[in-house]
GROMACS .gro file of N, CA and C in nm:
model
  393
    1MET      N    1  -5.795   6.063  -7.869
    1MET     CA    2  -5.689   5.964  -7.868
    1MET      C    3  -5.601   5.982  -7.744
    2PHE      N    4  -5.569   6.107  -7.711
    2PHE     CA    5  -5.487   6.135  -7.594
    2PHE      C    6  -5.557   6.090  -7.466
    3LYS      N    7  -5.688   6.112  -7.457
    3LYS     CA    8  -5.764   6.073  -7.338
    3LYS      C    9  -5.762   5.921  -7.322
    4LEU      N   10  -5.776   5.848  -7.430
    4LEU     CA   11  -5.775   5.703  -7.426
    4LEU      C   12  -5.639   5.651  -7.381
    5THR      N   13  -5.533   5.709  -7.432
    5THR     CA   14  -5.397   5.670  -7.393
    5THR      C   15  -5.373   5.702  -7.246
    6LEU      N   16  -5.416   5.820  -7.202
    6LEU     CA   17  -5.400   5.859  -7.063
    6LEU      C   18  -5.475   5.762  -6.971
    7LYS      N   19  -5.595   5.724  -7.008
    7LYS     CA   20  -5.674   5.629  -6.928
    7LYS      C   21  -5.603   5.495  -6.918
    8ARG      N   22  -5.544   5.450  -7.030
    8ARG     CA   23  -5.471   5.322  -7.030
    8ARG      C   24  -5.349   5.329  -6.938
    9VAL      N   25  -5.277   5.440  -6.944
    9VAL     CA   26  -5.158   5.456  -6.861
    9VAL      C   27  -5.197   5.457  -6.713
   10ILE      N   28  -5.302   5.530  -6.680
   10ILE     CA   29  -5.348   5.535  -6.541
   10ILE      C   30  -5.393   5.397  -6.495
   11PHE      N   31  -5.465   5.327  -6.581
   11PHE     CA   32  -5.510   5.192  -6.546
   11PHE      C   33  -5.392   5.098  -6.523
   12LEU      N   34  -5.295   5.100  -6.612
   12LEU     CA   35  -5.178   5.013  -6.599
   12LEU      C   36  -5.097   5.048  -6.474
   13CYS      N   37  -5.084   5.176  -6.444
   13CYS     CA   38  -5.012   5.216  -6.322
   13CYS      C   39  -5.083   5.166  -6.198
   14THR      N   40  -5.215   5.176  -6.198
   14THR     CA   41  -5.294   5.128  -6.085
   14THR      C   42  -5.276   4.977  -6.067
   15VAL      N   43  -5.286   4.902  -6.175
   15VAL     CA   44  -5.268   4.757  -6.168
   15VAL      C   45  -5.128   4.724  -6.117
   16PHE      N   46  -5.028   4.794  -6.168
   16PHE     CA   47  -4.890   4.770  -6.125
   16PHE      C   48  -4.875   4.794  -5.975
   17LEU      N   49  -4.930   4.905  -5.925
   17LEU     CA   50  -4.921   4.936  -5.783
   17LEU      C   51  -4.988   4.829  -5.697
   18ILE      N   52  -5.104   4.784  -5.739
   18ILE     CA   53  -5.176   4.681  -5.664
   18ILE      C   54  -5.095   4.553  -5.659
   19ILE      N   55  -5.043   4.512  -5.773
   19ILE     CA   56  -4.964   4.387  -5.779
   19ILE      C   57  -4.838   4.400  -5.695
   20SER      N   58  -4.768   4.513  -5.707
   20SER     CA   59  -4.643   4.527  -5.632
   20SER      C   60  -4.668   4.531  -5.482
   21GLN      N   61  -4.780   4.590  -5.438
   21GLN     CA   62  -4.813   4.591  -5.296
   21GLN      C   63  -4.843   4.450  -5.247
   22SER      N   64  -4.913   4.371  -5.328
   22SER     CA   65  -4.945   4.233  -5.289
   22SER      C   66  -4.818   4.151  -5.275
   23VAL      N   67  -4.728   4.166  -5.370
   23VAL     CA   68  -4.603   4.091  -5.366
   23VAL      C   69  -4.521   4.133  -5.244
   24GLN      N   70  -4.514   4.263  -5.218
   24GLN     CA   71  -4.438   4.312  -5.103
   24GLN      C   72  -4.496   4.258  -4.973
   25ALA      N   73  -4.628   4.259  -4.961
   25ALA     CA   74  -4.691   4.208  -4.840
   25ALA      C   75  -4.660   4.060  -4.823
   26GLU      N   76  -4.663   3.985  -4.932
   26GLU     CA   77  -4.633   3.842  -4.926
   26GLU      C   78  -4.487   3.819  -4.885
   27GLU      N   79  -4.396   3.898  -4.940
   27GLU     CA   80  -4.255   3.884  -4.904
   27GLU      C   81  -4.233   3.916  -4.758
   28ASN      N   82  -4.294   4.023  -4.708
   28ASN     CA   83  -4.281   4.060  -4.567
   28ASN      C   84  -4.335   3.950  -4.479
   29HIS      N   85  -4.447   3.892  -4.518
   29HIS     CA   86  -4.510   3.786  -4.440
   29HIS      C   87  -4.416   3.666  -4.430
   30GLU      N   88  -4.353   3.629  -4.544
   30GLU     CA   89  -4.263   3.514  -4.544
   30GLU      C   90  -4.138   3.543  -4.462
   31GLN      N   91  -4.086   3.663  -4.469
   31GLN     CA   92  -3.965   3.697  -4.397
   31GLN      C   93  -3.987   3.697  -4.247
   32GLU      N   94  -4.099   3.750  -4.203
   32GLU     CA   95  -4.126   3.758  -4.061
   32GLU      C   96  -4.168   3.624  -4.003
   33GLY      N   97  -4.217   3.534  -4.087
   33GLY     CA   98  -4.256   3.402  -4.040
   33GLY      C   99  -4.380   3.403  -3.953
   34LYS      N  100  -4.462   3.504  -3.966
   34LYS     CA  101  -4.582   3.512  -3.885
   34LYS      C  102  -4.700   3.449  -3.959
   35VAL      N  103  -4.784   3.385  -3.883
   35VAL     CA  104  -4.906   3.328  -3.939
   35VAL      C  105  -5.020   3.421  -3.904
   36VAL      N  106  -5.096   3.457  -4.003
   36VAL     CA  107  -5.212   3.541  -3.981
   36VAL      C  108  -5.333   3.449  -3.975
   37TYR      N  109  -5.375   3.422  -3.854
   37TYR     CA  110  -5.489   3.333  -3.831
   37TYR      C  111  -5.618   3.411  -3.848
   38GLN      N  112  -5.705   3.360  -3.931
   38GLN     CA  113  -5.836   3.420  -3.950
   38GLN      C  114  -5.939   3.310  -3.955
   39ILE      N  115  -6.058   3.345  -3.912
   39ILE     CA  116  -6.167   3.248  -3.919
   39ILE      C  117  -6.287   3.318  -3.982
   40HIS      N  118  -6.355   3.246  -4.067
   40HIS     CA  119  -6.476   3.298  -4.129
   40HIS      C  120  -6.595   3.242  -4.052
   41TYR      N  121  -6.673   3.331  -3.996
   41TYR     CA  122  -6.788   3.287  -3.916
   41TYR      C  123  -6.907   3.258  -4.005
   42ASP      N  124  -6.965   3.142  -3.985
   42ASP     CA  125  -7.092   3.106  -4.048
   42ASP      C  126  -7.199   3.147  -3.948
   43TYR      N  127  -7.283   3.242  -3.984
   43TYR     CA  128  -7.377   3.298  -3.887
   43TYR      C  129  -7.499   3.210  -3.860
   44GLU      N  130  -7.529   3.118  -3.947
   44GLU     CA  131  -7.644   3.030  -3.923
   44GLU      C  132  -7.632   2.954  -3.791
   45PRO      N  133  -7.518   2.891  -3.762
   45PRO     CA  134  -7.502   2.827  -3.630
   45PRO      C  135  -7.509   2.926  -3.513
   46ILE      N  136  -7.463   3.049  -3.536
   46ILE     CA  137  -7.472   3.151  -3.430
   46ILE      C  138  -7.619   3.186  -3.404
   47TYR      N  139  -7.698   3.198  -3.511
   47TYR     CA  140  -7.841   3.222  -3.493
   47TYR      C  141  -7.904   3.109  -3.413
   48ASN      N  142  -7.866   2.986  -3.449
   48ASN     CA  143  -7.920   2.869  -3.378
   48ASN      C  144  -7.880   2.869  -3.231
   49LEU      N  145  -7.756   2.900  -3.203
   49LEU     CA  146  -7.708   2.907  -3.065
   49LEU      C  147  -7.788   3.011  -2.986
   50LEU      N  148  -7.811   3.125  -3.048
   50LEU     CA  149  -7.883   3.233  -2.982
   50LEU      C  150  -8.036   3.213  -2.982
   51LYS      N  151  -8.079   3.111  -3.056
   51LYS     CA  152  -8.223   3.081  -3.069
   51LYS      C  153  -8.299   3.200  -3.127
   52VAL      N  154  -8.241   3.257  -3.234
   52VAL     CA  155  -8.304   3.368  -3.305
   52VAL      C  156  -8.299   3.341  -3.455
   53SER      N  157  -8.387   3.407  -3.527
   53SER     CA  158  -8.383   3.401  -3.673
   53SER      C  159  -8.281   3.504  -3.722
   54GLN      N  160  -8.249   3.498  -3.849
   54GLN     CA  161  -8.159   3.596  -3.906
   54GLN      C  162  -8.219   3.736  -3.891
   55LYS      N  163  -8.348   3.747  -3.911
   55LYS     CA  164  -8.416   3.877  -3.900
   55LYS      C  165  -8.407   3.931  -3.756
   56GLU      N  166  -8.428   3.845  -3.658
   56GLU     CA  167  -8.418   3.888  -3.518
   56GLU      C  168  -8.274   3.931  -3.485
   57TYR      N  169  -8.178   3.852  -3.533
   57TYR     CA  170  -8.037   3.886  -3.511
   57TYR      C  171  -8.006   4.024  -3.568
   58GLU      N  172  -8.049   4.047  -3.692
   58GLU     CA  173  -8.022   4.175  -3.757
   58GLU      C  174  -8.090   4.290  -3.683
   59GLN      N  175  -8.210   4.265  -3.629
   59GLN     CA  176  -8.279   4.368  -3.551
   59GLN      C  177  -8.200   4.401  -3.423
   60TYR      N  178  -8.156   4.298  -3.353
   60TYR     CA  179  -8.073   4.319  -3.234
   60TYR      C  180  -7.946   4.396  -3.270
   61TRP      N  181  -7.885   4.359  -3.384
   61TRP     CA  182  -7.762   4.422  -3.430
   61TRP      C  183  -7.786   4.571  -3.455
   62GLU      N  184  -7.896   4.603  -3.522
   62GLU     CA  185  -7.930   4.742  -3.549
   62GLU      C  186  -7.953   4.821  -3.419
   63GLU      N  187  -8.002   4.752  -3.318
   63GLU     CA  188  -8.024   4.816  -3.188
   63GLU      C  189  -7.893   4.839  -3.112
   64GLY      N  190  -7.785   4.782  -3.164
   64GLY     CA  191  -7.654   4.800  -3.102
   64GLY      C  192  -7.616   4.692  -3.003
   65LEU      N  193  -7.691   4.582  -3.001
   65LEU     CA  194  -7.658   4.474  -2.906
   65LEU      C  195  -7.538   4.393  -2.955
   66SER      N  196  -7.452   4.358  -2.863
   66SER     CA  197  -7.342   4.267  -2.894
   66SER      C  198  -7.396   4.125  -2.893
   67ILE      N  199  -7.316   4.032  -2.941
   67ILE     CA  200  -7.357   3.892  -2.938
   67ILE      C  201  -7.378   3.846  -2.794
   68ALA      N  202  -7.292   3.892  -2.704
   68ALA     CA  203  -7.307   3.856  -2.561
   68ALA      C  204  -7.438   3.911  -2.505
   69GLU      N  205  -7.474   4.032  -2.543
   69GLU     CA  206  -7.600   4.090  -2.496
   69GLU      C  207  -7.721   4.018  -2.555
   70MET      N  208  -7.708   3.976  -2.681
   70MET     CA  209  -7.816   3.898  -2.743
   70MET      C  210  -7.835   3.767  -2.668
   71ALA      N  211  -7.722   3.703  -2.637
   71ALA     CA  212  -7.728   3.575  -2.565
   71ALA      C  213  -7.796   3.593  -2.430
   72LYS      N  214  -7.758   3.696  -2.359
   72LYS     CA  215  -7.817   3.722  -2.227
   72LYS      C  216  -7.967   3.745  -2.240
   73LYS      N  217  -8.006   3.822  -2.339
   73LYS     CA  218  -8.147   3.851  -2.363
   73LYS      C  219  -8.225   3.724  -2.397
   74GLN      N  220  -8.157   3.629  -2.461
   74GLN     CA  221  -8.221   3.503  -2.501
   74GLN      C  222  -8.207   3.395  -2.393
   75GLY      N  223  -8.144   3.428  -2.282
   75GLY     CA  224  -8.129   3.331  -2.174
   75GLY      C  225  -8.016   3.232  -2.193
   76ILE      N  226  -7.919   3.266  -2.277
   76ILE     CA  227  -7.803   3.181  -2.302
   76ILE      C  228  -7.692   3.226  -2.207
   77SER      N  229  -7.633   3.135  -2.135
   77SER     CA  230  -7.528   3.172  -2.039
   77SER      C  231  -7.401   3.215  -2.113
   78SER      N  232  -7.325   3.301  -2.049
   78SER     CA  233  -7.199   3.347  -2.109
   78SER      C  234  -7.103   3.229  -2.123
   79ARG      N  235  -7.112   3.135  -2.032
   79ARG     CA  236  -7.026   3.015  -2.039
   79ARG      C  237  -7.057   2.934  -2.165
   80ASP      N  238  -7.186   2.914  -2.195
   80ASP     CA  239  -7.224   2.840  -2.316
   80ASP      C  240  -7.182   2.914  -2.442
   81LEU      N  241  -7.197   3.046  -2.439
   81LEU     CA  242  -7.159   3.127  -2.554
   81LEU      C  243  -7.008   3.118  -2.578
   82GLU      N  244  -6.929   3.137  -2.474
   82GLU     CA  245  -6.784   3.128  -2.487
   82GLU      C  246  -6.740   2.988  -2.528
   83SER      N  247  -6.804   2.887  -2.472
   83SER     CA  248  -6.769   2.747  -2.506
   83SER      C  249  -6.790   2.721  -2.655
   84TYR      N  250  -6.897   2.774  -2.709
   84TYR     CA  251  -6.924   2.757  -2.852
   84TYR      C  252  -6.809   2.814  -2.934
   85PHE      N  253  -6.770   2.938  -2.905
   85PHE     CA  254  -6.666   3.003  -2.984
   85PHE      C  255  -6.528   2.941  -2.960
   86ILE      N  256  -6.499   2.898  -2.839
   86ILE     CA  257  -6.372   2.830  -2.812
   86ILE      C  258  -6.364   2.701  -2.893
   87SER      N  259  -6.472   2.625  -2.893
   87SER     CA  260  -6.477   2.500  -2.969
   87SER      C  261  -6.462   2.525  -3.119
   88LEU      N  262  -6.529   2.627  -3.168
   88LEU     CA  263  -6.521   2.662  -3.310
   88LEU      C  264  -6.378   2.696  -3.349
   89HIS      N  265  -6.312   2.780  -3.270
   89HIS     CA  266  -6.173   2.817  -3.298
   89HIS      C  267  -6.079   2.698  -3.284
   90TYR      N  268  -6.104   2.614  -3.184
   90TYR     CA  269  -6.020   2.497  -3.165
   90TYR      C  270  -6.024   2.407  -3.289
   91LYS      N  271  -6.143   2.382  -3.339
   91LYS     CA  272  -6.157   2.297  -3.460
   91LYS      C  273  -6.087   2.360  -3.580
   92GLU      N  274  -6.102   2.490  -3.595
   92GLU     CA  275  -6.039   2.558  -3.708
   92GLU      C  276  -5.887   2.554  -3.697
   93MET      N  277  -5.834   2.578  -3.577
   93MET     CA  278  -5.689   2.574  -3.559
   93MET      C  279  -5.634   2.433  -3.581
   94GLN      N  280  -5.710   2.331  -3.543
   94GLN     CA  281  -5.667   2.194  -3.567
   94GLN      C  282  -5.659   2.167  -3.718
   95ASN      N  283  -5.754   2.221  -3.792
   95ASN     CA  284  -5.748   2.207  -3.939
   95ASN      C  285  -5.625   2.276  -3.996
   96TRP      N  286  -5.593   2.393  -3.945
   96TRP     CA  287  -5.474   2.465  -3.990
   96TRP      C  288  -5.349   2.385  -3.958
   97ARG      N  289  -5.346   2.324  -3.839
   97ARG     CA  290  -5.229   2.244  -3.799
   97ARG      C  291  -5.212   2.123  -3.889
   98LYS      N  292  -5.322   2.057  -3.922
   98LYS     CA  293  -5.316   1.939  -4.010
   98LYS      C  294  -5.263   1.976  -4.148
   99LYS      N  295  -5.298   2.094  -4.195
   99LYS     CA  296  -5.253   2.140  -4.327
   99LYS      C  297  -5.108   2.189  -4.323
  100GLY      N  298  -5.053   2.206  -4.202
  100GLY     CA  299  -4.916   2.254  -4.189
  100GLY      C  300  -4.905   2.405  -4.191
  101ALA      N  301  -5.017   2.475  -4.186
  101ALA     CA  302  -5.015   2.621  -4.191
  101ALA      C  303  -4.990   2.684  -4.055
  102LEU      N  304  -4.992   2.603  -3.951
  102LEU     CA  305  -4.979   2.655  -3.815
  102LEU      C  306  -4.881   2.569  -3.737
  103SER      N  307  -4.768   2.629  -3.698
  103SER     CA  308  -4.668   2.554  -3.622
  103SER      C  309  -4.714   2.538  -3.478
  104GLU      N  310  -4.646   2.453  -3.403
  104GLU     CA  311  -4.678   2.434  -3.262
  104GLU      C  312  -4.664   2.565  -3.185
  105GLU      N  313  -4.556   2.638  -3.213
  105GLU     CA  314  -4.533   2.764  -3.144
  105GLU      C  315  -4.646   2.864  -3.172
  106ASN      N  316  -4.682   2.878  -3.299
  106ASN     CA  317  -4.791   2.970  -3.334
  106ASN      C  318  -4.924   2.923  -3.276
  107TYR      N  319  -4.944   2.792  -3.274
  107TYR     CA  320  -5.068   2.737  -3.220
  107TYR      C  321  -5.084   2.777  -3.072
  108PHE      N  322  -4.982   2.754  -2.993
  108PHE     CA  323  -4.992   2.785  -2.851
  108PHE      C  324  -5.000   2.936  -2.825
  109ASP      N  325  -4.934   3.014  -2.910
  109ASP     CA  326  -4.946   3.159  -2.899
  109ASP      C  327  -5.091   3.202  -2.923
  110LEU      N  328  -5.154   3.145  -3.024
  110LEU     CA  329  -5.294   3.176  -3.053
  110LEU      C  330  -5.387   3.130  -2.942
  111VAL      N  331  -5.364   3.010  -2.892
  111VAL     CA  332  -5.449   2.957  -2.785
  111VAL      C  333  -5.442   3.047  -2.663
  112TYR      N  334  -5.323   3.095  -2.633
  112TYR     CA  335  -5.302   3.179  -2.515
  112TYR      C  336  -5.387   3.307  -2.522
  113ARG      N  337  -5.394   3.368  -2.639
  113ARG     CA  338  -5.466   3.494  -2.647
  113ARG      C  339  -5.608   3.481  -2.701
  114LEU      N  340  -5.647   3.362  -2.740
  114LEU     CA  341  -5.776   3.341  -2.805
  114LEU      C  342  -5.895   3.389  -2.723
  115LYS      N  343  -5.910   3.339  -2.601
  115LYS     CA  344  -6.029   3.370  -2.523
  115LYS      C  345  -6.034   3.517  -2.484
  116GLU      N  346  -5.926   3.566  -2.426
  116GLU     CA  347  -5.927   3.703  -2.376
  116GLU      C  348  -5.936   3.807  -2.486
  117HIS      N  349  -5.869   3.783  -2.597
  117HIS     CA  350  -5.863   3.886  -2.699
  117HIS      C  351  -5.963   3.864  -2.811
  118ASP      N  352  -5.951   3.755  -2.882
  118ASP     CA  353  -6.032   3.733  -3.002
  118ASP      C  354  -6.179   3.708  -2.971
  119ILE      N  355  -6.206   3.612  -2.886
  119ILE     CA  356  -6.344   3.576  -2.857
  119ILE      C  357  -6.414   3.685  -2.777
  120GLU      N  358  -6.350   3.734  -2.673
  120GLU     CA  359  -6.411   3.839  -2.591
  120GLU      C  360  -6.445   3.961  -2.676
  121TRP      N  361  -6.353   4.000  -2.762
  121TRP     CA  362  -6.378   4.115  -2.848
  121TRP      C  363  -6.494   4.087  -2.943
  122PHE      N  364  -6.494   3.969  -3.005
  122PHE     CA  365  -6.597   3.937  -3.103
  122PHE      C  366  -6.737   3.936  -3.042
  123ILE      N  367  -6.752   3.877  -2.925
  123ILE     CA  368  -6.887   3.865  -2.869
  123ILE      C  369  -6.929   3.989  -2.789
  124ASN      N  370  -6.835   4.072  -2.747
  124ASN     CA  371  -6.871   4.187  -2.663
  124ASN      C  372  -6.857   4.324  -2.732
  125ASN      N  373  -6.768   4.339  -2.826
  125ASN     CA  374  -6.735   4.474  -2.873
  125ASN      C  375  -6.744   4.495  -3.023
  126ARG      N  376  -6.786   4.399  -3.098
  126ARG     CA  377  -6.775   4.407  -3.243
  126ARG      C  378  -6.880   4.495  -3.309
  127ASN      N  379  -6.993   4.518  -3.247
  127ASN     CA  380  -7.103   4.588  -3.311
  127ASN      C  381  -7.076   4.739  -3.323
  128PRO      N  382  -7.063   4.788  -3.447
  128PRO     CA  383  -7.038   4.931  -3.465
  128PRO      C  384  -7.162   5.017  -3.434
  129ASN      N  385  -7.279   4.954  -3.419
  129ASN     CA  386  -7.402   5.026  -3.389
  129ASN      C  387  -7.418   5.053  -3.240
  130LYS      N  388  -7.326   4.998  -3.162
  130LYS     CA  389  -7.335   5.012  -3.016
  130LYS      C  390  -7.328   5.159  -2.977
  131PRO      N  391  -7.423   5.202  -2.894
  131PRO     CA  392  -7.425   5.344  -2.856
  131PRO      C  393  -7.306   5.382  -2.769
   0.00000   0.00000   0.00000
């Protein structure tokens, strides 16, 4: 009986901590007024852009190749690769703006750092298998 009660108390404490952390994070986010822009990548179009199958992509990934290195190996120019990702982010940010989730100020801040930071990092440095 004591073990069951102890398990319930531990479970309830854990749930309480998780909920209170979520609420605190939400309150901090609202107070600071920052927008956390995120994009979910659909890899099927990336495979198509790179002209590889999912299996080939995964093999390249295991070898430690970045998306930029895969593109180069497949004869895709860095300009075409960057253009794809810039266009993808542009469309996503426009959707956020239409929904009111992204102010003009936040939009231009994101655009300013998008290519150099987000896209460059994603296509060149994201692979943890890189030697």
